[in-house]
Short mmCIF file of C-alpha atoms in Angstrom, two decimals:
data_model
loop_
_atom_site.label_atom_id
_atom_site.label_comp_id
_atom_site.label_asym_id
_atom_site.label_seq_id
_atom_site.Cartn_x
_atom_site.Cartn_y
_atom_site.Cartn_z
CA MET A 1 28.41 -35.55 137.60
CA PHE A 2 26.67 -37.12 140.49
CA ASP A 3 25.13 -33.88 141.30
CA ASN A 4 23.88 -33.31 137.75
CA GLN A 5 22.28 -36.64 137.79
CA GLN A 6 20.68 -35.84 141.11
CA SER A 7 19.34 -32.51 139.82
CA TYR A 8 18.15 -34.20 136.69
CA LEU A 9 16.27 -36.86 138.69
CA LEU A 10 14.82 -34.23 140.96
CA GLU A 11 13.65 -32.19 138.11
CA ARG A 12 11.73 -35.26 136.61
CA LEU A 13 10.11 -36.00 139.99
CA GLU A 14 8.90 -32.54 140.19
CA ARG A 15 7.66 -32.73 136.79
CA LEU A 16 5.92 -36.08 137.46
CA ASN A 17 4.30 -34.55 140.54
CA ALA A 18 3.15 -31.48 138.59
CA ILE A 19 1.64 -33.89 135.93
CA GLY A 20 -0.03 -35.91 138.60
CA ILE A 21 -1.71 -32.86 140.07
CA ALA A 22 -2.88 -31.78 136.60
CA LEU A 23 -4.19 -35.22 135.92
CA SER A 24 -6.46 -35.28 139.10
CA ALA A 25 -7.93 -31.87 138.02
CA GLU A 26 -8.57 -32.71 134.29
CA ARG A 27 -12.27 -33.45 133.53
CA ASP A 28 -12.13 -33.88 129.89
CA ASN A 29 -11.48 -37.51 128.91
CA GLN A 30 -9.51 -36.88 125.66
CA ARG A 31 -7.38 -34.14 127.28
CA LEU A 32 -6.84 -36.42 130.15
CA LEU A 33 -5.49 -39.27 127.93
CA GLU A 34 -3.51 -36.78 126.01
CA MET A 35 -1.86 -35.48 129.01
CA ILE A 36 -0.86 -38.88 130.15
CA LEU A 37 0.89 -39.80 126.83
CA LEU A 38 2.66 -36.39 126.52
CA GLY A 39 3.71 -36.47 130.27
CA ALA A 40 5.25 -39.89 129.82
CA GLN A 41 7.04 -38.77 126.73
CA GLU A 42 8.41 -35.66 128.53
CA ILE A 43 9.66 -37.47 131.51
CA THR A 44 11.56 -40.25 129.44
CA ASN A 45 12.36 -37.99 126.54
CA ALA A 46 10.69 -40.61 124.31
CA ASP A 47 10.33 -39.75 120.73
CA GLY A 48 7.03 -41.54 120.20
CA GLY A 49 4.27 -43.21 122.13
CA THR A 50 0.82 -44.77 121.89
CA LEU A 51 -1.98 -45.01 124.45
CA TYR A 52 -4.54 -47.87 124.41
CA THR A 53 -7.63 -48.56 126.44
CA ILE A 54 -9.34 -51.82 126.86
CA THR A 55 -12.64 -52.27 125.18
CA GLN A 56 -15.66 -54.38 126.36
CA ASP A 57 -14.74 -57.13 123.66
CA LYS A 58 -11.35 -57.55 125.15
CA LYS A 59 -9.29 -55.60 122.66
CA LEU A 60 -6.74 -52.72 122.76
CA LYS A 61 -8.18 -49.58 121.17
CA PHE A 62 -5.75 -47.00 119.87
CA GLU A 63 -6.69 -43.89 121.74
CA MET A 64 -3.86 -41.61 120.52
CA MET A 65 -0.40 -41.71 118.86
CA ARG A 66 2.33 -39.10 118.94
CA ASN A 67 5.63 -39.15 117.17
CA LYS A 68 8.05 -36.10 117.14
CA THR A 69 10.18 -37.25 114.27
CA LEU A 70 7.35 -38.01 112.04
CA SER A 71 5.30 -35.00 113.18
CA MET A 72 2.52 -37.43 113.85
CA SER A 73 -0.41 -36.58 115.99
CA LEU A 74 -3.52 -38.85 115.91
CA GLY A 75 -6.31 -39.27 118.15
CA GLY A 76 -7.07 -37.31 121.24
CA THR A 77 -8.01 -33.71 120.90
CA THR A 78 -6.46 -33.53 117.30
CA GLY A 79 -9.78 -34.84 115.78
CA LYS A 80 -7.76 -37.10 113.35
CA GLU A 81 -8.69 -40.75 113.61
CA ILE A 82 -6.01 -43.47 113.96
CA PRO A 83 -6.33 -45.78 110.98
CA PHE A 84 -5.38 -48.97 112.87
CA LEU A 85 -7.73 -51.75 114.11
CA PRO A 86 -7.78 -52.48 117.72
CA LEU A 87 -5.32 -55.20 118.92
CA PRO A 88 -7.10 -58.40 120.09
CA LEU A 89 -6.15 -59.70 123.56
CA TYR A 90 -7.17 -63.18 122.58
CA LEU A 91 -6.79 -64.96 119.27
CA GLU A 92 -9.60 -66.60 117.35
CA ASP A 93 -9.11 -69.95 119.05
CA GLY A 94 -9.52 -68.22 122.43
CA SER A 95 -5.76 -68.47 123.40
CA PRO A 96 -4.04 -65.38 124.72
CA ASN A 97 -2.29 -62.88 122.32
CA LEU A 98 1.18 -63.13 123.85
CA THR A 99 3.17 -62.29 120.82
CA THR A 100 2.02 -58.69 120.76
CA VAL A 101 3.87 -56.78 123.25
CA ALA A 102 0.91 -54.50 124.30
CA ALA A 103 -1.25 -57.38 124.61
CA TYR A 104 1.19 -59.29 126.62
CA ALA A 105 1.75 -56.51 129.08
CA THR A 106 -2.01 -56.33 129.61
CA LEU A 107 -2.61 -60.04 130.03
CA ASN A 108 0.29 -60.58 132.46
CA ASN A 109 0.01 -57.20 134.07
CA LYS A 110 3.57 -56.73 133.62
CA THR A 111 5.79 -53.93 132.31
CA VAL A 112 7.95 -54.83 129.29
CA ASN A 113 11.22 -53.05 128.53
CA ILE A 114 12.74 -53.77 125.23
CA ALA A 115 16.06 -52.36 124.21
CA ASN A 116 15.95 -53.17 120.61
CA ALA A 117 12.81 -54.41 118.90
CA TYR A 118 14.90 -55.75 115.92
CA GLU A 119 16.76 -58.12 118.24
CA VAL A 120 13.96 -59.82 120.21
CA GLU A 121 12.36 -63.17 119.12
CA ASN A 122 9.53 -63.89 121.50
CA PHE A 123 7.38 -60.78 120.25
CA ASP A 124 6.00 -60.20 116.79
CA PHE A 125 7.16 -56.89 115.61
CA SER A 126 6.43 -57.41 111.87
CA GLY A 127 3.86 -54.75 111.94
CA THR A 128 6.32 -52.25 113.45
CA ARG A 129 8.91 -53.27 110.80
CA LYS A 130 6.34 -52.63 107.91
CA PHE A 131 5.61 -49.26 109.46
CA ASP A 132 9.23 -48.42 109.65
CA GLN A 133 9.63 -49.52 105.98
CA LYS A 134 6.78 -47.29 104.90
CA THR A 135 7.87 -44.27 106.74
CA GLY A 136 11.53 -44.46 106.94
CA TYR A 137 11.40 -44.51 110.71
CA HIS A 138 13.40 -46.82 112.92
CA SER A 139 11.52 -48.21 116.03
CA GLN A 140 14.20 -49.42 118.45
CA SER A 141 13.63 -49.14 122.28
CA PHE A 142 10.09 -49.82 123.58
CA LEU A 143 8.72 -49.36 127.05
CA THR A 144 5.23 -50.87 127.51
CA ILE A 145 3.34 -50.31 130.76
CA PRO A 146 -0.08 -51.51 131.88
CA MET A 147 -2.25 -49.11 133.60
CA LYS A 148 -3.84 -50.45 136.60
CA ASP A 149 -6.64 -49.06 138.65
CA HIS A 150 -7.09 -49.20 142.45
CA GLU A 151 -8.23 -52.97 142.18
CA SER A 152 -4.92 -53.73 140.10
CA LYS A 153 -7.25 -54.25 137.10
CA VAL A 154 -5.68 -53.17 133.84
CA ILE A 155 -7.63 -50.50 132.06
CA GLY A 156 -5.20 -49.30 129.53
CA VAL A 157 -1.75 -49.53 128.19
CA LEU A 158 1.02 -46.89 127.75
CA GLN A 159 3.62 -47.67 125.17
CA LEU A 160 6.63 -45.38 124.67
CA ILE A 161 9.12 -45.59 121.63
CA ASN A 162 12.74 -44.53 121.29
CA ALA A 163 14.13 -43.10 124.44
CA THR A 164 16.48 -40.31 123.34
CA ASP A 165 19.83 -39.07 124.98
CA ALA A 166 19.27 -35.56 125.89
CA ASP A 167 22.95 -34.70 124.98
CA THR A 168 23.47 -36.75 121.90
CA GLY A 169 19.98 -37.30 120.44
CA ALA A 170 20.94 -40.99 120.04
CA ILE A 171 18.22 -43.59 120.48
CA VAL A 172 18.92 -45.50 123.82
CA PRO A 173 17.06 -48.05 125.99
CA PHE A 174 14.67 -46.83 128.68
CA SER A 175 16.43 -46.76 131.89
CA ILE A 176 15.27 -48.48 135.12
CA ALA A 177 14.80 -45.10 136.69
CA ASN A 178 12.64 -43.80 133.69
CA GLN A 179 10.72 -47.14 133.80
CA THR A 180 10.02 -46.42 137.51
CA LEU A 181 8.90 -42.88 136.83
CA VAL A 182 6.59 -43.87 134.22
CA GLU A 183 5.20 -46.74 136.08
CA SER A 184 4.36 -44.20 138.89
CA LEU A 185 2.78 -41.94 136.26
CA ALA A 186 0.80 -44.86 134.78
CA SER A 187 -0.41 -45.61 138.35
CA GLN A 188 -1.69 -42.06 138.77
CA ALA A 189 -3.08 -41.98 135.38
CA ALA A 190 -5.21 -45.10 135.97
CA VAL A 191 -6.49 -43.61 139.06
CA ALA A 192 -7.36 -40.45 137.37
CA MET A 193 -9.02 -42.31 134.39
CA THR A 194 -10.87 -44.50 137.00
CA ASN A 195 -12.11 -41.32 138.85
CA HIS A 196 -13.05 -39.80 135.42
CA HIS A 197 -15.05 -42.78 134.42
CA LEU A 198 -16.67 -43.08 137.84
CA ILE A 199 -17.62 -39.44 137.68
CA ASP A 200 -19.02 -39.99 134.23
CA GLY A 201 -20.88 -42.98 135.35
CA LEU A 202 -22.47 -41.38 138.41
CA LYS A 203 -23.39 -38.32 136.35
CA GLY A 204 -24.99 -40.60 133.70
CA LEU A 205 -26.79 -42.44 136.35
CA PHE A 206 -28.05 -39.24 138.01
CA GLU A 207 -29.30 -37.92 134.62
CA ALA A 208 -30.90 -41.19 133.98
CA PHE A 209 -32.65 -40.98 137.37
CA ILE A 210 -33.98 -37.47 136.57
CA GLU A 211 -35.23 -38.69 133.23
CA LEU A 212 -36.80 -41.65 135.07
CA ILE A 213 -38.66 -39.24 137.37
CA ALA A 214 -39.98 -37.35 134.16
CA ASP A 215 -40.95 -40.54 132.49
CA ALA A 216 -42.79 -41.63 135.71
CA ILE A 217 -44.69 -38.36 135.65
CA ASP A 218 -45.22 -38.89 131.91
CA GLN A 219 -46.74 -42.31 132.64
CA LYS A 220 -48.89 -40.82 135.42
CA SER A 221 -50.06 -38.02 133.25
CA PRO A 222 -49.20 -37.44 129.54
CA TYR A 223 -50.27 -33.87 130.18
CA THR A 224 -47.36 -33.00 132.29
CA GLY A 225 -44.56 -35.45 131.00
CA GLY A 226 -44.01 -33.12 128.05
CA HIS A 227 -43.94 -30.22 130.18
CA CYS A 228 -41.12 -31.82 132.35
CA ARG A 229 -39.16 -32.08 129.17
CA ARG A 230 -39.81 -28.90 127.43
CA VAL A 231 -39.25 -26.46 130.35
CA PRO A 232 -35.54 -27.32 130.56
CA GLU A 233 -35.08 -26.74 126.77
CA LEU A 234 -36.70 -23.25 127.23
CA THR A 235 -34.80 -22.58 130.35
CA MET A 236 -31.51 -23.27 128.66
CA MET A 237 -32.41 -21.09 125.56
CA LEU A 238 -33.25 -18.07 127.76
CA THR A 239 -30.18 -18.51 130.05
CA GLN A 240 -27.85 -18.87 127.04
CA ALA A 241 -29.30 -15.48 125.75
CA LEU A 242 -28.47 -13.79 129.07
CA ILE A 243 -24.99 -15.16 128.97
CA ASP A 244 -24.55 -13.91 125.49
CA ALA A 245 -25.80 -10.37 126.39
CA LYS A 246 -23.24 -7.65 125.81
CA THR A 247 -25.44 -4.77 127.00
CA GLY A 248 -28.19 -4.17 129.40
CA PRO A 249 -29.01 -5.39 132.89
CA PHE A 250 -27.51 -8.80 132.14
CA LYS A 251 -24.29 -7.80 130.46
CA ASP A 252 -22.27 -9.11 133.54
CA PHE A 253 -24.31 -12.29 133.98
CA THR A 254 -22.39 -15.61 133.35
CA LEU A 255 -22.51 -19.21 134.34
CA ASN A 256 -19.62 -21.54 134.12
CA GLU A 257 -20.05 -25.10 132.81
CA ASN A 258 -20.78 -26.62 136.26
CA GLU A 259 -23.33 -23.69 137.08
CA PHE A 260 -25.13 -24.16 133.72
CA TYR A 261 -25.42 -27.92 134.39
CA GLU A 262 -26.69 -27.14 137.85
CA LEU A 263 -29.63 -25.08 136.21
CA LYS A 264 -30.21 -27.84 133.75
CA VAL A 265 -30.69 -30.42 136.57
CA ALA A 266 -32.95 -27.99 138.46
CA SER A 267 -35.16 -27.44 135.39
CA TRP A 268 -35.65 -31.18 134.87
CA LEU A 269 -36.60 -31.58 138.53
CA HIS A 270 -38.77 -28.44 139.00
CA ASP A 271 -42.00 -30.46 138.96
CA CYS A 272 -40.88 -33.82 140.53
CA GLY A 273 -43.40 -33.29 143.38
CA LYS A 274 -46.09 -34.00 140.85
CA VAL A 275 -45.46 -37.70 141.33
CA THR A 276 -47.61 -37.41 144.41
CA THR A 277 -50.35 -35.46 142.79
CA PRO A 278 -53.65 -37.48 142.14
CA GLU A 279 -54.06 -37.79 138.36
CA ALA A 280 -57.77 -37.19 138.66
CA ILE A 281 -56.84 -33.63 139.76
CA MET A 282 -53.78 -33.13 137.63
CA ASP A 283 -55.55 -34.25 134.52
CA LYS A 284 -59.05 -32.95 135.28
CA PRO A 285 -60.34 -31.93 131.77
CA THR A 286 -63.63 -30.42 132.67
CA LYS A 287 -65.19 -28.91 135.83
CA LEU A 288 -67.53 -31.93 136.45
CA SER A 289 -64.94 -34.70 135.67
CA SER A 290 -64.42 -37.16 138.49
CA ILE A 291 -64.32 -40.91 137.56
CA PHE A 292 -66.16 -39.81 134.52
CA ASP A 293 -67.43 -36.37 133.19
CA ARG A 294 -70.72 -35.87 135.28
CA ILE A 295 -72.05 -33.53 132.47
CA GLN A 296 -73.46 -36.54 130.87
CA LEU A 297 -75.65 -36.99 133.88
CA VAL A 298 -76.74 -33.38 133.66
CA ASP A 299 -77.62 -33.91 130.02
CA GLN A 300 -79.68 -36.80 130.83
CA ARG A 301 -81.40 -34.95 133.84
CA PHE A 302 -82.45 -32.30 131.34
CA GLU A 303 -84.24 -34.87 129.29
CA LEU A 304 -85.86 -36.26 132.48
CA LEU A 305 -86.77 -32.68 133.45
CA LYS A 306 -88.57 -32.12 130.14
CA GLN A 307 -90.23 -35.57 130.31
CA GLN A 308 -91.56 -34.67 133.82
CA ALA A 309 -92.78 -31.21 132.68
CA GLU A 310 -94.67 -32.98 129.67
CA SER A 311 -96.09 -35.69 132.08
CA ALA A 312 -97.31 -32.93 134.46
CA MET A 313 -98.90 -31.14 131.58
CA LEU A 314 -100.61 -34.20 130.13
CA LYS A 315 -101.96 -35.00 133.63
CA GLU A 316 -103.54 -31.60 133.94
CA GLN A 317 -105.18 -32.00 130.42
CA VAL A 318 -106.56 -35.40 131.29
CA GLU A 319 -108.14 -33.95 134.33
CA MET A 320 -109.56 -31.03 132.50
CA LEU A 321 -111.06 -33.29 129.75
CA LYS A 322 -112.71 -35.40 132.46
CA ASP A 323 -115.16 -32.48 133.15
CA GLY A 324 -116.82 -32.52 129.73
CA GLY A 325 -116.19 -31.81 126.03
CA LEU A 326 -113.56 -29.68 124.40
CA ASN A 327 -114.86 -26.17 124.23
CA GLN A 328 -113.17 -23.09 123.09
CA GLU A 329 -111.84 -22.14 126.52
CA LYS A 330 -110.35 -25.47 126.99
CA GLN A 331 -108.74 -25.45 123.48
CA GLU A 332 -107.19 -22.13 124.22
CA LYS A 333 -105.82 -23.52 127.56
CA LEU A 334 -104.35 -26.58 125.87
CA LYS A 335 -102.60 -24.33 123.30
CA TYR A 336 -101.23 -22.28 126.13
CA GLN A 337 -99.98 -25.37 128.03
CA GLN A 338 -98.23 -26.72 124.87
CA ALA A 339 -96.60 -23.37 124.22
CA LYS A 340 -95.51 -23.08 127.76
CA LEU A 341 -94.07 -26.71 127.50
CA ASP A 342 -92.24 -25.97 124.18
CA ALA A 343 -90.79 -22.71 125.81
CA PHE A 344 -89.56 -24.65 128.79
CA ASN A 345 -88.11 -27.32 126.61
CA ALA A 346 -86.34 -24.68 124.61
CA TYR A 347 -84.97 -23.23 127.81
CA CYS A 348 -83.73 -26.54 128.98
CA ASP A 349 -81.91 -27.16 125.61
CA GLU A 350 -80.26 -23.75 125.97
CA ALA A 351 -79.47 -24.39 129.45
CA ARG A 352 -77.81 -27.68 128.60
CA ILE A 353 -75.68 -26.04 125.90
CA PHE A 354 -74.72 -23.43 128.32
CA LEU A 355 -73.69 -25.78 130.97
CA GLN A 356 -71.63 -27.95 128.54
CA HIS A 357 -69.80 -24.77 127.63
CA ALA A 358 -69.42 -23.88 131.20
CA ASN A 359 -68.06 -27.17 131.97
CA ILE A 360 -65.19 -26.94 129.64
CA GLY A 361 -63.68 -24.23 131.68
CA SER A 362 -62.27 -20.83 130.35
CA GLU A 363 -59.98 -18.05 131.18
CA SER A 364 -62.91 -16.42 133.26
CA MET A 365 -66.61 -16.42 133.92
CA THR A 366 -68.75 -13.23 134.07
CA ALA A 367 -71.10 -12.55 137.01
CA ALA A 368 -74.02 -13.16 134.71
CA ASP A 369 -72.67 -16.64 133.84
CA LEU A 370 -72.35 -17.37 137.46
CA GLN A 371 -75.98 -16.21 138.21
CA ARG A 372 -77.19 -18.29 135.29
CA ILE A 373 -75.64 -21.46 136.68
CA GLN A 374 -77.36 -20.72 140.07
CA ASP A 375 -80.69 -20.15 138.31
CA ILE A 376 -80.36 -23.47 136.51
CA ALA A 377 -79.41 -25.13 139.77
CA ASN A 378 -82.43 -23.86 141.38
CA LEU A 379 -84.88 -25.73 138.91
CA GLN A 380 -86.66 -28.35 140.59
CA ILE A 381 -86.79 -32.03 139.54
CA LEU A 382 -88.53 -34.97 141.02
CA ASP A 383 -86.34 -37.64 142.57
CA ALA A 384 -86.88 -41.41 142.59
CA ILE A 385 -89.65 -41.10 145.23
CA GLY A 386 -91.33 -38.14 143.94
CA ASN A 387 -89.83 -35.40 146.04
CA LYS A 388 -88.82 -32.09 144.38
CA VAL A 389 -85.05 -31.65 144.66
CA PRO A 390 -82.69 -28.80 143.16
CA PHE A 391 -81.70 -29.66 139.54
CA LEU A 392 -78.04 -29.40 140.39
CA SER A 393 -76.40 -30.72 143.54
CA ASP A 394 -74.32 -28.26 145.63
CA ASP A 395 -71.09 -30.01 144.45
CA GLU A 396 -72.19 -29.76 140.82
CA THR A 397 -73.05 -26.15 141.34
CA TYR A 398 -69.68 -25.32 143.01
CA ASN A 399 -67.70 -27.03 140.41
CA LEU A 400 -69.62 -25.48 137.34
CA SER A 401 -69.06 -22.08 139.20
CA ILE A 402 -65.28 -22.21 138.90
CA LYS A 403 -64.43 -18.96 137.56
CA ARG A 404 -61.07 -19.87 135.74
CA GLY A 405 -60.01 -23.18 134.48
CA THR A 406 -61.45 -26.63 135.73
CA LEU A 407 -60.10 -26.78 139.41
CA THR A 408 -61.84 -25.99 142.62
CA ALA A 409 -60.07 -23.91 145.23
CA GLU A 410 -59.39 -27.22 147.06
CA GLU A 411 -58.21 -28.98 143.98
CA ARG A 412 -56.04 -26.04 143.14
CA GLN A 413 -54.47 -26.25 146.60
CA VAL A 414 -53.55 -29.94 146.01
CA ILE A 415 -52.02 -28.88 142.63
CA ASN A 416 -50.16 -25.96 144.35
CA ASN A 417 -48.92 -28.44 146.97
CA HIS A 418 -46.76 -30.10 144.37
CA ILE A 419 -44.12 -27.37 144.80
CA VAL A 420 -44.13 -27.97 148.62
CA VAL A 421 -43.52 -31.70 147.98
CA THR A 422 -40.83 -30.74 145.33
CA ILE A 423 -39.09 -28.58 147.94
CA SER A 424 -39.22 -31.44 150.51
CA MET A 425 -37.86 -33.99 148.07
CA LEU A 426 -35.16 -31.84 146.68
CA GLU A 427 -33.99 -30.37 149.96
CA SER A 428 -33.65 -33.88 151.33
CA LEU A 429 -30.96 -34.90 148.79
CA PRO A 430 -27.28 -34.78 149.79
CA TYR A 431 -25.96 -32.52 147.02
CA PRO A 432 -22.38 -32.04 146.05
CA GLN A 433 -21.29 -28.42 146.25
CA SER A 434 -21.58 -28.06 142.50
CA LEU A 435 -25.45 -28.79 142.69
CA ALA A 436 -26.21 -27.19 145.90
CA ARG A 437 -28.47 -24.39 144.43
CA VAL A 438 -30.79 -27.05 142.59
CA PRO A 439 -33.47 -26.74 145.31
CA GLU A 440 -33.52 -22.85 145.13
CA TYR A 441 -33.55 -22.86 141.27
CA ALA A 442 -36.13 -25.64 140.92
CA CYS A 443 -38.60 -24.52 143.56
CA GLY A 444 -39.18 -20.76 142.77
CA HIS A 445 -41.03 -21.00 139.62
CA HIS A 446 -44.40 -20.20 141.17
CA GLU A 447 -43.17 -17.20 142.94
CA HIS A 448 -44.08 -13.53 141.70
CA MET A 449 -41.74 -10.51 141.51
CA ASP A 450 -44.18 -8.61 143.88
CA GLY A 451 -44.12 -11.39 146.52
CA SER A 452 -47.73 -12.50 145.78
CA GLY A 453 -46.63 -16.06 144.54
CA TYR A 454 -46.23 -19.31 146.45
CA PRO A 455 -45.01 -21.22 148.29
CA LYS A 456 -42.82 -18.72 150.03
CA GLY A 457 -43.97 -15.50 148.81
CA LEU A 458 -40.39 -14.45 147.57
CA THR A 459 -39.85 -11.16 145.82
CA ARG A 460 -37.72 -10.42 142.97
CA GLU A 461 -34.78 -9.42 145.11
CA GLN A 462 -34.90 -12.60 147.08
CA MET A 463 -34.69 -14.77 143.98
CA SER A 464 -31.72 -15.62 141.83
CA ILE A 465 -31.82 -14.99 138.07
CA PRO A 466 -31.84 -18.67 137.13
CA ALA A 467 -34.85 -19.11 139.46
CA ARG A 468 -36.56 -16.15 137.73
CA VAL A 469 -35.73 -17.53 134.30
CA MET A 470 -37.51 -20.82 135.17
CA GLY A 471 -40.61 -18.83 136.14
CA ILE A 472 -40.91 -17.50 132.61
CA ALA A 473 -40.20 -20.92 131.03
CA ASP A 474 -42.69 -22.78 133.19
CA ILE A 475 -45.52 -20.34 132.42
CA PHE A 476 -44.71 -19.91 128.53
CA GLU A 477 -44.54 -23.69 128.02
CA ALA A 478 -47.84 -24.16 129.86
CA LEU A 479 -49.54 -21.39 127.75
CA THR A 480 -48.41 -22.93 124.46
CA SER A 481 -48.72 -26.59 125.40
CA LYS A 482 -51.04 -28.62 123.06
CA ASP A 483 -51.28 -31.49 125.45
CA ARG A 484 -53.40 -29.98 128.32
CA PRO A 485 -56.69 -31.66 128.82
CA TYR A 486 -58.50 -28.55 129.96
CA LYS A 487 -57.50 -25.99 127.31
CA LYS A 488 -56.51 -25.73 123.70
CA ALA A 489 -52.99 -24.62 122.77
CA LYS A 490 -52.60 -20.77 122.58
CA THR A 491 -50.92 -19.09 119.70
CA LEU A 492 -47.79 -17.10 120.08
CA SER A 493 -49.45 -13.80 120.09
CA GLU A 494 -52.05 -15.01 122.62
CA SER A 495 -49.33 -16.48 124.86
CA LEU A 496 -47.13 -13.31 124.58
CA ALA A 497 -50.15 -11.07 125.45
CA ILE A 498 -50.90 -13.01 128.69
CA LEU A 499 -47.14 -13.09 129.55
CA GLY A 500 -46.87 -9.42 128.84
CA LYS A 501 -49.89 -8.87 131.38
CA MET A 502 -48.08 -10.88 133.91
CA LYS A 503 -45.04 -8.56 133.52
CA VAL A 504 -47.24 -5.56 134.06
CA ASP A 505 -48.76 -7.17 137.16
CA GLN A 506 -45.13 -7.98 138.44
CA HIS A 507 -45.57 -11.63 138.36
CA ILE A 508 -42.60 -12.20 136.12
CA ASP A 509 -39.20 -10.61 135.81
CA ALA A 510 -39.65 -7.44 133.52
CA ASP A 511 -36.01 -7.50 132.30
CA LEU A 512 -35.98 -11.18 131.53
CA PHE A 513 -39.37 -10.83 129.68
CA ASP A 514 -37.76 -8.10 127.54
CA VAL A 515 -34.84 -10.34 126.66
CA PHE A 516 -37.25 -13.19 125.92
CA ILE A 517 -39.02 -11.02 123.39
CA ARG A 518 -36.00 -8.94 122.06
CA GLU A 519 -33.80 -11.86 121.30
CA GLY A 520 -36.56 -13.94 119.83
CA ILE A 521 -36.44 -16.83 122.32
CA TYR A 522 -40.20 -17.32 122.07
CA LEU A 523 -39.91 -17.79 118.33
CA LYS A 524 -36.90 -20.04 118.49
CA TYR A 525 -38.70 -22.27 120.99
CA ALA A 526 -41.90 -22.07 118.81
CA GLN A 527 -40.14 -23.26 115.59
CA GLU A 528 -38.86 -26.39 117.59
CA PHE A 529 -41.87 -27.33 119.63
CA LEU A 530 -45.05 -25.66 118.52
CA GLU A 531 -47.54 -26.63 115.89
CA PRO A 532 -47.45 -24.50 112.76
CA GLU A 533 -50.93 -23.18 113.36
CA GLN A 534 -49.70 -21.74 116.66
CA ILE A 535 -46.93 -19.75 115.07
CA ASP A 536 -48.89 -16.73 114.08
CA LEU A 537 -47.69 -13.18 113.09
CA VAL A 538 -46.63 -11.40 116.43
CA ASP A 539 -47.14 -7.51 116.56
CA LEU A 540 -44.52 -6.63 119.12
CA SER A 541 -46.13 -3.22 119.73
CA LYS A 542 -49.31 -4.86 120.85
CA ILE A 543 -47.64 -6.88 123.74
CA PRO A 544 -48.60 -5.33 127.04
CA GLY A 545 -45.64 -3.92 128.96
CA TYR A 546 -43.11 -4.31 126.09
CA HIS A 547 -41.65 -1.33 124.15
CA PRO A 548 -39.76 -2.29 120.96
#
């Protein structure tokens, strides 16, 4: 008989150890709580049980209820809500609620073991008796154990009902041995719950910090804040399409929950280095923008140039008329001078319109455009002391001659340096193993498949699939973005044509681009984030490099 008891106790200790190990590995809060309650029922052979957690307003919340006899499963992973209000730890007058056994155990940080609820007088079991009358159940033995964290703070309560004799099935009191085992389980459970809450809290803090960085960039520049938020959405869309692929080059590609989260974090942080980029460069809307758009000075200069030309003509006419009357020859000369002035004024007006257009920036400027800028620059205008100087300064000519976009080579280098800063920032962080690849994923979105990108000149073979995914997401978002100061938002067909050309030029991953088109990721993203006028009809057969 003694050997049987030893064997039974050893079996329960082994089961307690197994449950404790499982508790430490569980990451889902509802499954964790369920595991605690079911494990306690199993160890004590209890028929029923309830698990409470303490709320911020000092109440015991019903998290889950289980009862074998009544086939009751509420709360937890069942999805069935518990129809009972939380139990107050303090009464309306502020006094402690010591008549409710679960509240008493919480407030006194003390286990309560009741052999028969119908025979005790110092606790109020009227609610239990009403429940029994309604259901035909008989609630007899109770074991109520507070769950304490590492600081001995009660964070929840475990209550078991009706210990059952394993041989006869009779309801018996909870033994001291069972109480000790459940107290041990409750202690392990509280640690597991605390760790879970701590992990969730740190994760929430980390995510809030990431969003804080995006908000900081948003405050610094509204033109990139939206980008920081939209790229993660597009990255996740394309990645999920790869995970779902059943055929093709990505049929074996998969990411577990932690790896998927790792990529999401990386996509949020991919442009964090832009916090150091001067907004005057990051938001440069036109080629001549500095503190203000200097095209206004050029416009005024054209008017001054025309006035100076008119003044020179009038001076010449005055000198001519001083020599005598207005004969036929002089009349013809006056007409010629006026015509010449009119032609010059017309040239100035056309040149002004041309420079205004050139200042906006475009996909490219022709050699003829660049020569015309130089010709205008070479016009001469009188300065404040009457010296002839070039119409445009060297800096104005240099900026207006930008072939693509609005940034000079030097400004482009400053912009490009954001990825170097991003790498430096991200590689300096002490990541847990589950986030170790964040820098690699986040910092490769400007690399090209042929090795011509920056900052490291990586080739396709040197890059992971998630890093290549982010490259496409970053480019497509930028092409379709409606909040850039230097360009209008492109339509779907325009954006896909440019992206297709980048596939042909080996700037983006060809296989990823095909999935992006074939699975309609571009359209799914467009319907959520683009303006209706951007969503035009896309002819897949006209996309460079794509074969439907």
